[in-house]
Amino acid sequence: MSKIDLKVNGHAHTLDIEPSTPLLYVLRNDLGLQGPKFGCGLGQCGACTVIVNGAAVRSCILPASSVKAEVTTLEGLAPNGRLHPLQQAWIDEQVPQCGFCQNGQIMTAKAMLDKNPHPTDAQIRETMNGTLCRCMSYYRVQTAIKRAARTLADQSPASQKEVVA
Amino acid sequence: MSVSHGIPKQIEELLVTNRRGFLRNAGLLAVSFGIYGGAGLAEANAQSTASAQGPGPYPDLDFRQIDSWIVIHENNSATFYVGKTDPGQGTGTGFRQLMSDELDIAFDRTTCIMGSTDITVDQVGSGGSTAMERDSWPMRRVAAEARRVLLQMASTRLGVPADRLAVNDAVITVKADPAKHVTYGELLTGKKFNVTLNGNNVNSVTGQAKTKSIPELKYAGHAAHRDDIPGKVDGSTKWAADVKLPGMVHARNVKPPYACAKLTGIDESSVKNLPGFIKVMSKGNYVAVVCEREEQAIRAARQLKTTWEKPSTAPFPASEDLFKYMRAATPVPGATPTVAGGPGAAFAGAAKTIEAEYEIPFQGHTAFAGAHATADPSNGQMTIYSNDMKSYGMRRGVATFLGMPNDRVRVTYMQGPQGFGRTAAEDAACEAAWIASELGRPVRMQWMRDEETAWDTKSPAFLVKMRGALDAQGRLVGYEYNARSCDYNHLGYNEPDTVLIAQLMGQRRARPAAGSAALPSDMYAIPNRRMIGEVVGLPAVWETPLRTGNLRDPNGPQSAFASESFIDEAAAAAKADALEFRVNMIKAGTNDDNGFRRARSLAVLEAAAKKYGWQPRPSPGPRGTGKILTGRGIAYSFRGQTVVAEIAEVEVNRETGHVWAKRLVCAHDCGFVVNPESLRTTVECGTLHGLSRAIHEEVRFDTEKVTSVDWVSHPTLRHADVPEQIDIVLVNGDPNPNRPDLPPYGAGEASLKPMLAAIGNAIHDATGVRIRRVPFRDDRVLAALKAAGV
Ligand code: FES
Ligand code: FES
């Protein structure tokens, strides 16, 4: 065991754990977060996705001690109880079936839109392709991403300027 | 809240937090497991128990009491308790719509608690797409009766006969003097109804009141957002996987490395010094390790040294030899053919005969996450937290397996990765319960990815031989369907003697379940038919990962792949358009039933064709010369009384063999639609599940073990496979405007069933090559194209 420091969704934590412990188990079992999930433990499905340094990463294969930057989980997308446009789009499009994969879908989409606010259909398919869903909600996920991208564009300072002008 | 019938408040609130419809409006506070879960909770319940020998704290609920189904709160809101589970198709929201309508209360002032055995009546859970078709009826009748009783109470209170009262949104008003009114909440003031209903079983339970007709329904029949979705997108839903209890430990299985392997040794010293190690648990060939923390249990399970002896004969053939094996196997005796007309004479006099044989491999649930369950043995009771869709069966199964009385066991149903039938969630629950009862501590069991993919139950492999006789006009006048399903020792739900841990501990049934092989479900008027479904078994039926169990319409996709591909072959042989060929055969018939199956078959076929823009022509179509060949295929089938027609447009890459379904159309008639919004999504996802089984899914194995163990060795549909366009057409085929509307039938399974054939038919239309074996993976398609010189 050794002490590691983690910053998650704006809160700092010091934990006494095996340094090789995958981040996923620390988030779920030590910090009580429910967004990231165990799906495969192999980096193949995306269930455990969190955002670190702007990138969607798979916490099931990431040693907790290797994480130096702040971690954002699904819970961290709506810090003041106001849903992120992606979460709202997920409700508007009624995306989930069982919903177990949706953490991965939403967090992967978030990292994509942060870097590329106007993805093409082909870019959406490519970026999301490693994020699996066994209920097959894919078509809805893609529709919801496009909806969220429109909302984000409408909210962006550039478009607000246009409205004012 | 509902102290009225002994529901532990903390459990109720816990379940309510997952269902936002009510939470938002009634202002309930979310609670966490940490506060209420575990020993504290069991203790609270155990207080009602006189002694360990007396009756347990979890007796069966009485379905004849309104109070078992509906609680009216003082703030004039209502909680519905139903014995169903909702694995993500929105049935819980649908029940709320129907019950709100019957009770006459605003939908927003209700919530619905589902499938937890100590607080909801036994309606089995879910399965077979029966939620609306069968199980919504008792709920509706009880809610209608509750409304009638409340009207009677208001009549007494207000001194006005009930027929002079009006109800709107849980407020009863004197029609002649609207200033006089009373709410449901004021009438009951948090007390019970204390009204006994009639009926010998839960499905026949009824009061005196009539249910409403479809035009009287205000919520049902209209789109409503699902109440479970907000918690699933903001991270607040408490899943079965999230349960944490004081003193809880983590267990992982050590599965036999081969089917039918005999455990010969465990070297505990290989893990004894690992951090957090608690114990190796083993009996017979069952082995698990228990550690304080999850990652410790994973490590210990990997590191534990065990030795095993291989069986003396191979438990099964390798997957590439499966169909050869099935062809030669001796079927389980007892199957009898269904015969109409004289097929022998029809074939003898045929102008043309055609023959084909279709192969569908084992396909798995391969749930998105490994099976899991948490078991709490506190105070001599057993509580299981599980996402299994049949919580009541799980309660009985676990009780029998552990030798505990039913009334000391309860199962709390919570959300989880989709449960489309008999999943390993049941195995995980028995494992958690056994370890918990041995250790005396709460145990969380979680299957890893390789266990889930290799060892979860499979839908049976099918081999189907078909023959057809065409007359001189190209009509199909003779038809033979011979199916063989590899399904002997099909596992039922929550059977204490067939769950995996019981098998590994050495339990055997004297008579394994016979399994089944379904027949086609079409309405084609083919005068001479012979159809038979036989079952064969693999050499080993116990302690093998190739165990079969129900998966989303257990035999349907296999049987429909064969029968609807074959009809296409017959149409092609007759040089007829595939849609017209089907329509003509349905129109030639006169059979019908109270589900208007003939007329509704025509209605969905026409609706799909219209949406797609189907142009009649024989198949295959003119083949292009480029790299990409394009074609379309149609297929249709029934699941119960629900009928579906699907059209697929595919692009086949001649150079790689890759098949992309560019466009899918699904016309779906399940009678009365309770929530068109959630139905559309469910149908869309079912359609894509069919596509995944058509192009990707196959369980592979060598002669010792299953070799499909993850998402690389067992591919599934991905984002890049998704069609450019999917059209769902909800049909309510109404052949006769004078008849009452159709009741709700099932949905969920039906849209999956014909998709395998639709894709196969489209590939044939595009390439002229008929592939009679799913999945249509690139290598298989490419080999078939090459062999045909395409
Ligand atoms: S659980 Fe991490 S990628 Fe599957
Ligand atoms: S919604 Fe169930 S796995 Fe994606």
mmCIF file of C-alpha atoms in Angstrom, chain B residues 127-441:
data_model
loop_
_atom_site.group_PDB
_atom_site.id
_atom_site.type_symbol
_atom_site.label_atom_id
_atom_site.label_comp_id
_atom_site.label_asym_id
_atom_site.label_seq_id
_atom_site.Cartn_x
_atom_site.Cartn_y
_atom_site.Cartn_z
ATOM 1 C CA GLY B 127 -39.595 -12.520 -20.127
ATOM 2 C CA GLY B 128 -41.170 -13.460 -23.418
ATOM 3 C CA SER B 129 -42.221 -9.863 -24.181
ATOM 4 C CA THR B 130 -45.269 -10.411 -21.972
ATOM 5 C CA ALA B 131 -45.130 -7.150 -20.019
ATOM 6 C CA MET B 132 -47.959 -5.349 -21.760
ATOM 7 C CA GLU B 133 -49.700 -8.324 -23.321
ATOM 8 C CA ARG B 134 -50.327 -10.256 -20.120
ATOM 9 C CA ASP B 135 -48.974 -8.559 -17.022
ATOM 10 C CA SER B 136 -50.338 -5.044 -17.470
ATOM 11 C CA TRP B 137 -53.902 -6.339 -17.156
ATOM 12 C CA PRO B 138 -53.998 -7.196 -13.439
ATOM 13 C CA MET B 139 -52.351 -3.831 -12.713
ATOM 14 C CA ARG B 140 -55.008 -2.024 -14.711
ATOM 15 C CA ARG B 141 -57.860 -3.892 -13.062
ATOM 16 C CA VAL B 142 -56.502 -3.231 -9.585
ATOM 17 C CA ALA B 143 -56.050 0.476 -10.333
ATOM 18 C CA ALA B 144 -59.572 0.680 -11.760
ATOM 19 C CA GLU B 145 -60.920 -0.989 -8.626
ATOM 20 C CA ALA B 146 -58.969 1.405 -6.400
ATOM 21 C CA ARG B 147 -60.613 4.300 -8.237
ATOM 22 C CA ARG B 148 -64.047 2.744 -7.699
ATOM 23 C CA VAL B 149 -63.372 2.258 -3.991
ATOM 24 C CA LEU B 150 -62.188 5.860 -3.650
ATOM 25 C CA LEU B 151 -65.352 7.072 -5.369
ATOM 26 C CA GLN B 152 -67.420 5.089 -2.868
ATOM 27 C CA MET B 153 -65.492 6.635 -0.005
ATOM 28 C CA ALA B 154 -66.029 10.100 -1.468
ATOM 29 C CA SER B 155 -69.710 9.398 -1.883
ATOM 30 C CA THR B 156 -70.001 8.632 1.833
ATOM 31 C CA ARG B 157 -67.841 11.599 2.818
ATOM 32 C CA LEU B 158 -69.656 14.108 0.596
ATOM 33 C CA GLY B 159 -73.127 12.600 0.963
ATOM 34 C CA VAL B 160 -73.612 12.417 -2.795
ATOM 35 C CA PRO B 161 -74.199 9.218 -4.837
ATOM 36 C CA ALA B 162 -71.082 8.055 -6.679
ATOM 37 C CA ASP B 163 -72.641 8.567 -10.089
ATOM 38 C CA ARG B 164 -72.913 12.280 -9.355
ATOM 39 C CA LEU B 165 -69.222 12.576 -8.721
ATOM 40 C CA ALA B 166 -66.452 13.289 -11.219
ATOM 41 C CA VAL B 167 -62.759 12.377 -10.903
ATOM 42 C CA ASN B 168 -59.905 14.270 -12.374
ATOM 43 C CA ASP B 169 -56.257 13.918 -11.397
ATOM 44 C CA ALA B 170 -57.012 12.293 -8.052
ATOM 45 C CA VAL B 171 -59.543 14.940 -7.061
ATOM 46 C CA ILE B 172 -63.184 13.888 -6.703
ATOM 47 C CA THR B 173 -65.700 16.665 -7.315
ATOM 48 C CA VAL B 174 -69.459 16.895 -6.952
ATOM 49 C CA LYS B 175 -70.592 17.430 -10.515
ATOM 50 C CA ALA B 176 -73.410 19.770 -9.545
ATOM 51 C CA ASP B 177 -71.312 21.730 -7.070
ATOM 52 C CA PRO B 178 -67.628 21.757 -8.034
ATOM 53 C CA ALA B 179 -66.740 23.671 -4.870
ATOM 54 C CA LYS B 180 -67.302 20.403 -3.011
ATOM 55 C CA HIS B 181 -64.354 18.149 -3.553
ATOM 56 C CA VAL B 182 -62.005 15.773 -1.831
ATOM 57 C CA THR B 183 -58.653 14.344 -2.888
ATOM 58 C CA TYR B 184 -57.573 10.701 -2.823
ATOM 59 C CA GLY B 185 -54.944 11.645 -0.265
ATOM 60 C CA GLU B 186 -57.566 13.236 2.012
ATOM 61 C CA LEU B 187 -59.799 10.182 1.772
ATOM 62 C CA LEU B 188 -57.125 7.691 2.768
ATOM 63 C CA THR B 189 -54.951 9.955 4.967
ATOM 64 C CA GLY B 190 -52.044 7.584 4.562
ATOM 65 C CA LYS B 191 -54.095 4.553 5.572
ATOM 66 C CA LYS B 192 -54.616 1.282 3.783
ATOM 67 C CA PHE B 193 -57.422 0.438 1.388
ATOM 68 C CA ASN B 194 -58.061 -2.910 3.128
ATOM 69 C CA VAL B 195 -59.976 -4.134 0.110
ATOM 70 C CA THR B 196 -59.777 -7.759 -0.990
ATOM 71 C CA LEU B 197 -59.917 -8.530 -4.684
ATOM 72 C CA ASN B 198 -61.026 -11.686 -6.509
ATOM 73 C CA GLY B 199 -59.063 -14.107 -8.628
ATOM 74 C CA ASN B 200 -57.285 -17.405 -8.135
ATOM 75 C CA ASN B 201 -53.940 -16.225 -9.371
ATOM 76 C CA VAL B 202 -52.148 -12.992 -10.021
ATOM 77 C CA ASN B 203 -53.123 -12.917 -13.695
ATOM 78 C CA SER B 204 -56.829 -13.189 -12.957
ATOM 79 C CA VAL B 205 -56.955 -10.739 -10.055
ATOM 80 C CA THR B 206 -59.856 -8.322 -10.426
ATOM 81 C CA GLY B 207 -62.288 -6.107 -8.560
ATOM 82 C CA GLN B 208 -65.745 -4.947 -9.627
ATOM 83 C CA ALA B 209 -64.649 -2.005 -11.758
ATOM 84 C CA LYS B 210 -64.218 -2.184 -15.513
ATOM 85 C CA THR B 211 -61.017 -1.039 -17.162
ATOM 86 C CA LYS B 212 -61.182 1.912 -19.540
ATOM 87 C CA SER B 213 -61.530 1.588 -23.277
ATOM 88 C CA ILE B 214 -58.666 2.802 -25.432
ATOM 89 C CA PRO B 215 -60.263 6.173 -26.327
ATOM 90 C CA GLU B 216 -60.686 6.908 -22.604
ATOM 91 C CA LEU B 217 -56.960 6.563 -21.911
ATOM 92 C CA LYS B 218 -55.140 9.853 -21.431
ATOM 93 C CA TYR B 219 -51.524 8.782 -20.870
ATOM 94 C CA ALA B 220 -51.353 5.321 -22.381
ATOM 95 C CA GLY B 221 -51.197 5.539 -26.146
ATOM 96 C CA HIS B 222 -49.111 8.701 -26.029
ATOM 97 C CA ALA B 223 -45.392 9.340 -25.934
ATOM 98 C CA ALA B 224 -43.864 9.652 -22.482
ATOM 99 C CA HIS B 225 -40.207 10.014 -21.609
ATOM 100 C CA ARG B 226 -38.929 6.991 -19.727
ATOM 101 C CA ASP B 227 -38.503 7.714 -16.030
ATOM 102 C CA ASP B 228 -35.356 5.611 -15.653
ATOM 103 C CA ILE B 229 -33.323 7.529 -18.224
ATOM 104 C CA PRO B 230 -32.294 10.710 -16.325
ATOM 105 C CA GLY B 231 -30.548 8.710 -13.596
ATOM 106 C CA LYS B 232 -28.774 6.646 -16.228
ATOM 107 C CA VAL B 233 -27.271 9.707 -17.922
ATOM 108 C CA ASP B 234 -26.333 11.796 -14.888
ATOM 109 C CA GLY B 235 -24.742 8.965 -12.927
ATOM 110 C CA SER B 236 -27.237 8.940 -10.068
ATOM 111 C CA THR B 237 -28.870 5.558 -10.701
ATOM 112 C CA LYS B 238 -27.913 2.937 -8.162
ATOM 113 C CA TRP B 239 -27.226 -0.185 -10.136
ATOM 114 C CA ALA B 240 -27.067 -3.711 -8.774
ATOM 115 C CA ALA B 241 -23.355 -3.425 -9.537
ATOM 116 C CA ASP B 242 -23.082 -0.458 -7.157
ATOM 117 C CA VAL B 243 -24.343 -2.126 -3.999
ATOM 118 C CA LYS B 244 -21.936 -1.657 -1.126
ATOM 119 C CA LEU B 245 -22.668 -3.059 2.297
ATOM 120 C CA PRO B 246 -20.813 -2.754 5.580
ATOM 121 C CA GLY B 247 -18.344 -5.607 5.897
ATOM 122 C CA MET B 248 -18.797 -6.615 2.257
ATOM 123 C CA VAL B 249 -16.059 -8.654 0.598
ATOM 124 C CA HIS B 250 -15.299 -9.397 -3.056
ATOM 125 C CA ALA B 251 -15.410 -12.802 -4.697
ATOM 126 C CA ARG B 252 -14.141 -13.993 -8.069
ATOM 127 C CA ASN B 253 -14.571 -17.407 -9.636
ATOM 128 C CA VAL B 254 -11.790 -19.652 -10.822
ATOM 129 C CA LYS B 255 -13.488 -21.419 -13.703
ATOM 130 C CA PRO B 256 -12.431 -24.860 -14.916
ATOM 131 C CA PRO B 257 -10.002 -24.383 -17.815
ATOM 132 C CA TYR B 258 -11.817 -27.038 -19.864
ATOM 133 C CA ALA B 259 -15.369 -28.291 -20.087
ATOM 134 C CA CYS B 260 -16.053 -31.213 -17.729
ATOM 135 C CA ALA B 261 -12.690 -30.776 -16.012
ATOM 136 C CA LYS B 262 -12.172 -32.439 -12.637
ATOM 137 C CA LEU B 263 -10.448 -30.427 -9.947
ATOM 138 C CA THR B 264 -7.467 -32.373 -8.611
ATOM 139 C CA GLY B 265 -5.734 -29.804 -6.450
ATOM 140 C CA ILE B 266 -5.675 -26.291 -5.055
ATOM 141 C CA ASP B 267 -2.440 -24.742 -3.870
ATOM 142 C CA GLU B 268 -3.623 -22.127 -1.423
ATOM 143 C CA SER B 269 -0.059 -21.058 -0.693
ATOM 144 C CA SER B 270 -0.012 -19.467 -4.157
ATOM 145 C CA VAL B 271 -2.297 -16.698 -2.900
ATOM 146 C CA LYS B 272 -2.172 -16.904 0.875
ATOM 147 C CA ASN B 273 0.190 -13.985 1.259
ATOM 148 C CA LEU B 274 -1.514 -11.689 -1.209
ATOM 149 C CA PRO B 275 -2.851 -8.474 0.289
ATOM 150 C CA GLY B 276 -6.472 -8.677 1.352
ATOM 151 C CA PHE B 277 -6.714 -12.430 0.860
ATOM 152 C CA ILE B 278 -9.493 -13.998 2.940
ATOM 153 C CA LYS B 279 -10.280 -17.454 1.699
ATOM 154 C CA VAL B 280 -10.448 -19.960 -1.134
ATOM 155 C CA MET B 281 -13.985 -21.335 -1.331
ATOM 156 C CA SER B 282 -14.371 -24.689 -3.031
ATOM 157 C CA LYS B 283 -16.710 -27.640 -3.227
ATOM 158 C CA GLY B 284 -16.632 -30.285 -5.945
ATOM 159 C CA ASN B 285 -15.300 -28.548 -9.040
ATOM 160 C CA TYR B 286 -16.437 -25.106 -7.922
ATOM 161 C CA VAL B 287 -13.654 -22.708 -6.908
ATOM 162 C CA ALA B 288 -13.729 -19.041 -5.925
ATOM 163 C CA VAL B 289 -11.475 -16.699 -4.008
ATOM 164 C CA VAL B 290 -12.574 -14.032 -1.573
ATOM 165 C CA CYS B 291 -10.630 -10.873 -0.768
ATOM 166 C CA GLU B 292 -11.264 -7.619 1.022
ATOM 167 C CA ARG B 293 -10.978 -5.474 -2.088
ATOM 168 C CA GLU B 294 -12.121 -6.003 -5.653
ATOM 169 C CA GLU B 295 -8.755 -5.690 -7.381
ATOM 170 C CA GLN B 296 -7.286 -8.045 -4.791
ATOM 171 C CA ALA B 297 -9.885 -10.692 -5.611
ATOM 172 C CA ILE B 298 -9.185 -10.332 -9.326
ATOM 173 C CA ARG B 299 -5.485 -10.793 -8.735
ATOM 174 C CA ALA B 300 -5.899 -13.722 -6.371
ATOM 175 C CA ALA B 301 -8.257 -15.532 -8.764
ATOM 176 C CA ARG B 302 -5.692 -15.161 -11.524
ATOM 177 C CA GLN B 303 -2.828 -16.240 -9.336
ATOM 178 C CA LEU B 304 -4.411 -19.205 -7.553
ATOM 179 C CA LYS B 305 -2.724 -22.406 -8.635
ATOM 180 C CA THR B 306 -5.177 -25.187 -9.361
ATOM 181 C CA THR B 307 -4.791 -28.487 -11.171
ATOM 182 C CA TRP B 308 -7.444 -30.162 -13.275
ATOM 183 C CA GLU B 309 -7.936 -33.416 -15.072
ATOM 184 C CA LYS B 310 -9.324 -33.379 -18.590
ATOM 185 C CA PRO B 311 -12.323 -35.580 -19.405
ATOM 186 C CA SER B 312 -11.493 -38.825 -21.186
ATOM 187 C CA THR B 313 -13.650 -37.998 -24.198
ATOM 188 C CA ALA B 314 -14.138 -34.672 -25.937
ATOM 189 C CA PRO B 315 -17.153 -32.813 -24.527
ATOM 190 C CA PHE B 316 -18.050 -31.346 -27.905
ATOM 191 C CA PRO B 317 -16.821 -31.056 -31.483
ATOM 192 C CA ALA B 318 -14.920 -27.923 -32.503
ATOM 193 C CA SER B 319 -17.140 -25.125 -33.785
ATOM 194 C CA GLU B 320 -16.101 -25.688 -37.401
ATOM 195 C CA ASP B 321 -17.329 -29.291 -37.128
ATOM 196 C CA LEU B 322 -20.555 -28.508 -35.266
ATOM 197 C CA PHE B 323 -22.971 -28.843 -38.170
ATOM 198 C CA LYS B 324 -21.374 -32.045 -39.404
ATOM 199 C CA TYR B 325 -21.838 -33.374 -35.876
ATOM 200 C CA MET B 326 -25.471 -32.201 -35.722
ATOM 201 C CA ARG B 327 -26.276 -33.779 -39.092
ATOM 202 C CA ALA B 328 -25.054 -37.166 -37.857
ATOM 203 C CA ALA B 329 -26.428 -36.972 -34.318
ATOM 204 C CA THR B 330 -29.444 -38.997 -33.206
ATOM 205 C CA PRO B 331 -32.301 -36.686 -32.219
ATOM 206 C CA VAL B 332 -34.011 -36.892 -28.846
ATOM 207 C CA PRO B 333 -37.024 -39.165 -29.490
ATOM 208 C CA GLY B 334 -40.551 -37.836 -29.363
ATOM 209 C CA ALA B 335 -40.736 -35.066 -31.963
ATOM 210 C CA THR B 336 -43.752 -35.425 -34.233
ATOM 211 C CA PRO B 337 -44.219 -33.645 -37.544
ATOM 212 C CA THR B 338 -46.988 -31.145 -38.232
ATOM 213 C CA VAL B 339 -48.505 -32.178 -41.552
ATOM 214 C CA ALA B 340 -51.061 -30.433 -43.768
ATOM 215 C CA GLY B 341 -52.371 -31.810 -47.070
ATOM 216 C CA GLY B 342 -50.261 -34.411 -48.829
ATOM 217 C CA PRO B 343 -46.664 -33.221 -49.129
ATOM 218 C CA GLY B 344 -45.553 -36.519 -50.720
ATOM 219 C CA ALA B 345 -47.899 -36.151 -53.675
ATOM 220 C CA ALA B 346 -47.110 -32.461 -54.026
ATOM 221 C CA PHE B 347 -43.392 -33.176 -54.391
ATOM 222 C CA ALA B 348 -44.076 -36.085 -56.770
ATOM 223 C CA GLY B 349 -46.124 -33.852 -59.051
ATOM 224 C CA ALA B 350 -43.950 -30.728 -58.798
ATOM 225 C CA ALA B 351 -42.800 -28.811 -61.864
ATOM 226 C CA LYS B 352 -39.684 -27.835 -59.937
ATOM 227 C CA THR B 353 -38.265 -28.698 -56.528
ATOM 228 C CA ILE B 354 -35.752 -26.754 -54.527
ATOM 229 C CA GLU B 355 -33.697 -27.741 -51.492
ATOM 230 C CA ALA B 356 -31.550 -25.838 -49.067
ATOM 231 C CA GLU B 357 -29.894 -26.266 -45.709
ATOM 232 C CA TYR B 358 -29.284 -23.441 -43.247
ATOM 233 C CA GLU B 359 -26.859 -23.197 -40.354
ATOM 234 C CA ILE B 360 -27.062 -20.931 -37.339
ATOM 235 C CA PRO B 361 -24.275 -21.309 -34.764
ATOM 236 C CA PHE B 362 -24.511 -20.889 -31.018
ATOM 237 C CA GLN B 363 -24.962 -17.212 -30.271
ATOM 238 C CA GLY B 364 -24.578 -15.807 -26.786
ATOM 239 C CA HIS B 365 -26.100 -13.235 -24.509
ATOM 240 C CA THR B 366 -22.595 -11.895 -23.988
ATOM 241 C CA ALA B 367 -24.055 -9.156 -21.825
ATOM 242 C CA PHE B 368 -22.266 -5.838 -21.902
ATOM 243 C CA ALA B 369 -20.845 -6.496 -18.438
ATOM 244 C CA GLY B 370 -20.041 -9.658 -16.566
ATOM 245 C CA ALA B 371 -22.783 -11.144 -14.417
ATOM 246 C CA HIS B 372 -22.814 -9.945 -10.826
ATOM 247 C CA ALA B 373 -24.813 -10.062 -7.610
ATOM 248 C CA THR B 374 -24.386 -9.099 -4.000
ATOM 249 C CA ALA B 375 -25.629 -11.346 -1.206
ATOM 250 C CA ASP B 376 -26.174 -10.275 2.396
ATOM 251 C CA PRO B 377 -26.550 -13.091 4.950
ATOM 252 C CA SER B 378 -27.104 -10.854 7.969
ATOM 253 C CA ASN B 379 -29.304 -12.062 10.828
ATOM 254 C CA GLY B 380 -29.968 -15.466 9.352
ATOM 255 C CA GLN B 381 -31.797 -14.035 6.340
ATOM 256 C CA MET B 382 -30.517 -13.740 2.797
ATOM 257 C CA THR B 383 -30.916 -10.643 0.668
ATOM 258 C CA ILE B 384 -29.765 -10.702 -2.956
ATOM 259 C CA TYR B 385 -29.255 -7.523 -4.968
ATOM 260 C CA SER B 386 -29.489 -8.479 -8.606
ATOM 261 C CA ASN B 387 -30.473 -7.292 -12.066
ATOM 262 C CA ASP B 388 -31.856 -10.699 -12.995
ATOM 263 C CA MET B 389 -35.146 -10.182 -14.770
ATOM 264 C CA LYS B 390 -36.872 -12.954 -12.822
ATOM 265 C CA SER B 391 -36.375 -11.936 -9.210
ATOM 266 C CA TYR B 392 -39.126 -14.201 -7.826
ATOM 267 C CA GLY B 393 -37.645 -17.306 -9.414
ATOM 268 C CA MET B 394 -34.263 -16.234 -8.105
ATOM 269 C CA ARG B 395 -35.651 -16.024 -4.585
ATOM 270 C CA ARG B 396 -37.032 -19.561 -4.793
ATOM 271 C CA GLY B 397 -33.910 -20.852 -6.539
ATOM 272 C CA VAL B 398 -31.518 -19.375 -3.990
ATOM 273 C CA ALA B 399 -33.682 -20.530 -1.057
ATOM 274 C CA THR B 400 -33.756 -24.100 -2.367
ATOM 275 C CA PHE B 401 -30.072 -24.081 -3.238
ATOM 276 C CA LEU B 402 -29.147 -22.943 0.277
ATOM 277 C CA GLY B 403 -31.849 -25.025 1.986
ATOM 278 C CA MET B 404 -33.452 -21.901 3.474
ATOM 279 C CA PRO B 405 -37.179 -21.216 3.788
ATOM 280 C CA ASN B 406 -38.516 -18.871 1.083
ATOM 281 C CA ASP B 407 -39.672 -16.346 3.642
ATOM 282 C CA ARG B 408 -36.110 -15.742 4.822
ATOM 283 C CA VAL B 409 -34.869 -14.900 1.325
ATOM 284 C CA ARG B 410 -35.589 -11.826 -0.717
ATOM 285 C CA VAL B 411 -34.307 -10.461 -3.994
ATOM 286 C CA THR B 412 -34.085 -6.741 -4.571
ATOM 287 C CA TYR B 413 -34.246 -6.028 -8.292
ATOM 288 C CA MET B 414 -31.998 -3.259 -9.521
ATOM 289 C CA GLN B 415 -30.789 -2.087 -12.905
ATOM 290 C CA GLY B 416 -27.974 -3.862 -14.727
ATOM 291 C CA PRO B 417 -26.523 -4.715 -18.116
ATOM 292 C CA GLN B 418 -29.350 -5.950 -20.297
ATOM 293 C CA GLY B 419 -30.981 -9.224 -19.360
ATOM 294 C CA PHE B 420 -32.482 -10.798 -22.454
ATOM 295 C CA GLY B 421 -33.492 -14.091 -20.937
ATOM 296 C CA ARG B 422 -31.709 -16.708 -18.867
ATOM 297 C CA THR B 423 -28.441 -14.954 -18.160
ATOM 298 C CA ALA B 424 -25.512 -15.720 -15.873
ATOM 299 C CA ALA B 425 -26.922 -13.169 -13.410
ATOM 300 C CA GLU B 426 -28.682 -16.219 -11.961
ATOM 301 C CA ASP B 427 -25.463 -18.179 -11.627
ATOM 302 C CA ALA B 428 -23.692 -15.225 -10.022
ATOM 303 C CA ALA B 429 -26.498 -14.811 -7.470
ATOM 304 C CA CYS B 430 -26.307 -18.427 -6.317
ATOM 305 C CA GLU B 431 -22.529 -18.170 -6.104
ATOM 306 C CA ALA B 432 -22.688 -14.965 -4.048
ATOM 307 C CA ALA B 433 -25.360 -16.474 -1.796
ATOM 308 C CA TRP B 434 -23.421 -19.674 -1.177
ATOM 309 C CA ILE B 435 -20.196 -17.871 -0.362
ATOM 310 C CA ALA B 436 -22.022 -15.329 1.819
ATOM 311 C CA SER B 437 -23.793 -18.034 3.792
ATOM 312 C CA GLU B 438 -20.520 -19.923 4.299
ATOM 313 C CA LEU B 439 -18.539 -16.833 5.304
ATOM 314 C CA GLY B 440 -21.272 -15.007 7.177
ATOM 315 C CA ARG B 441 -20.372 -11.749 5.452
#
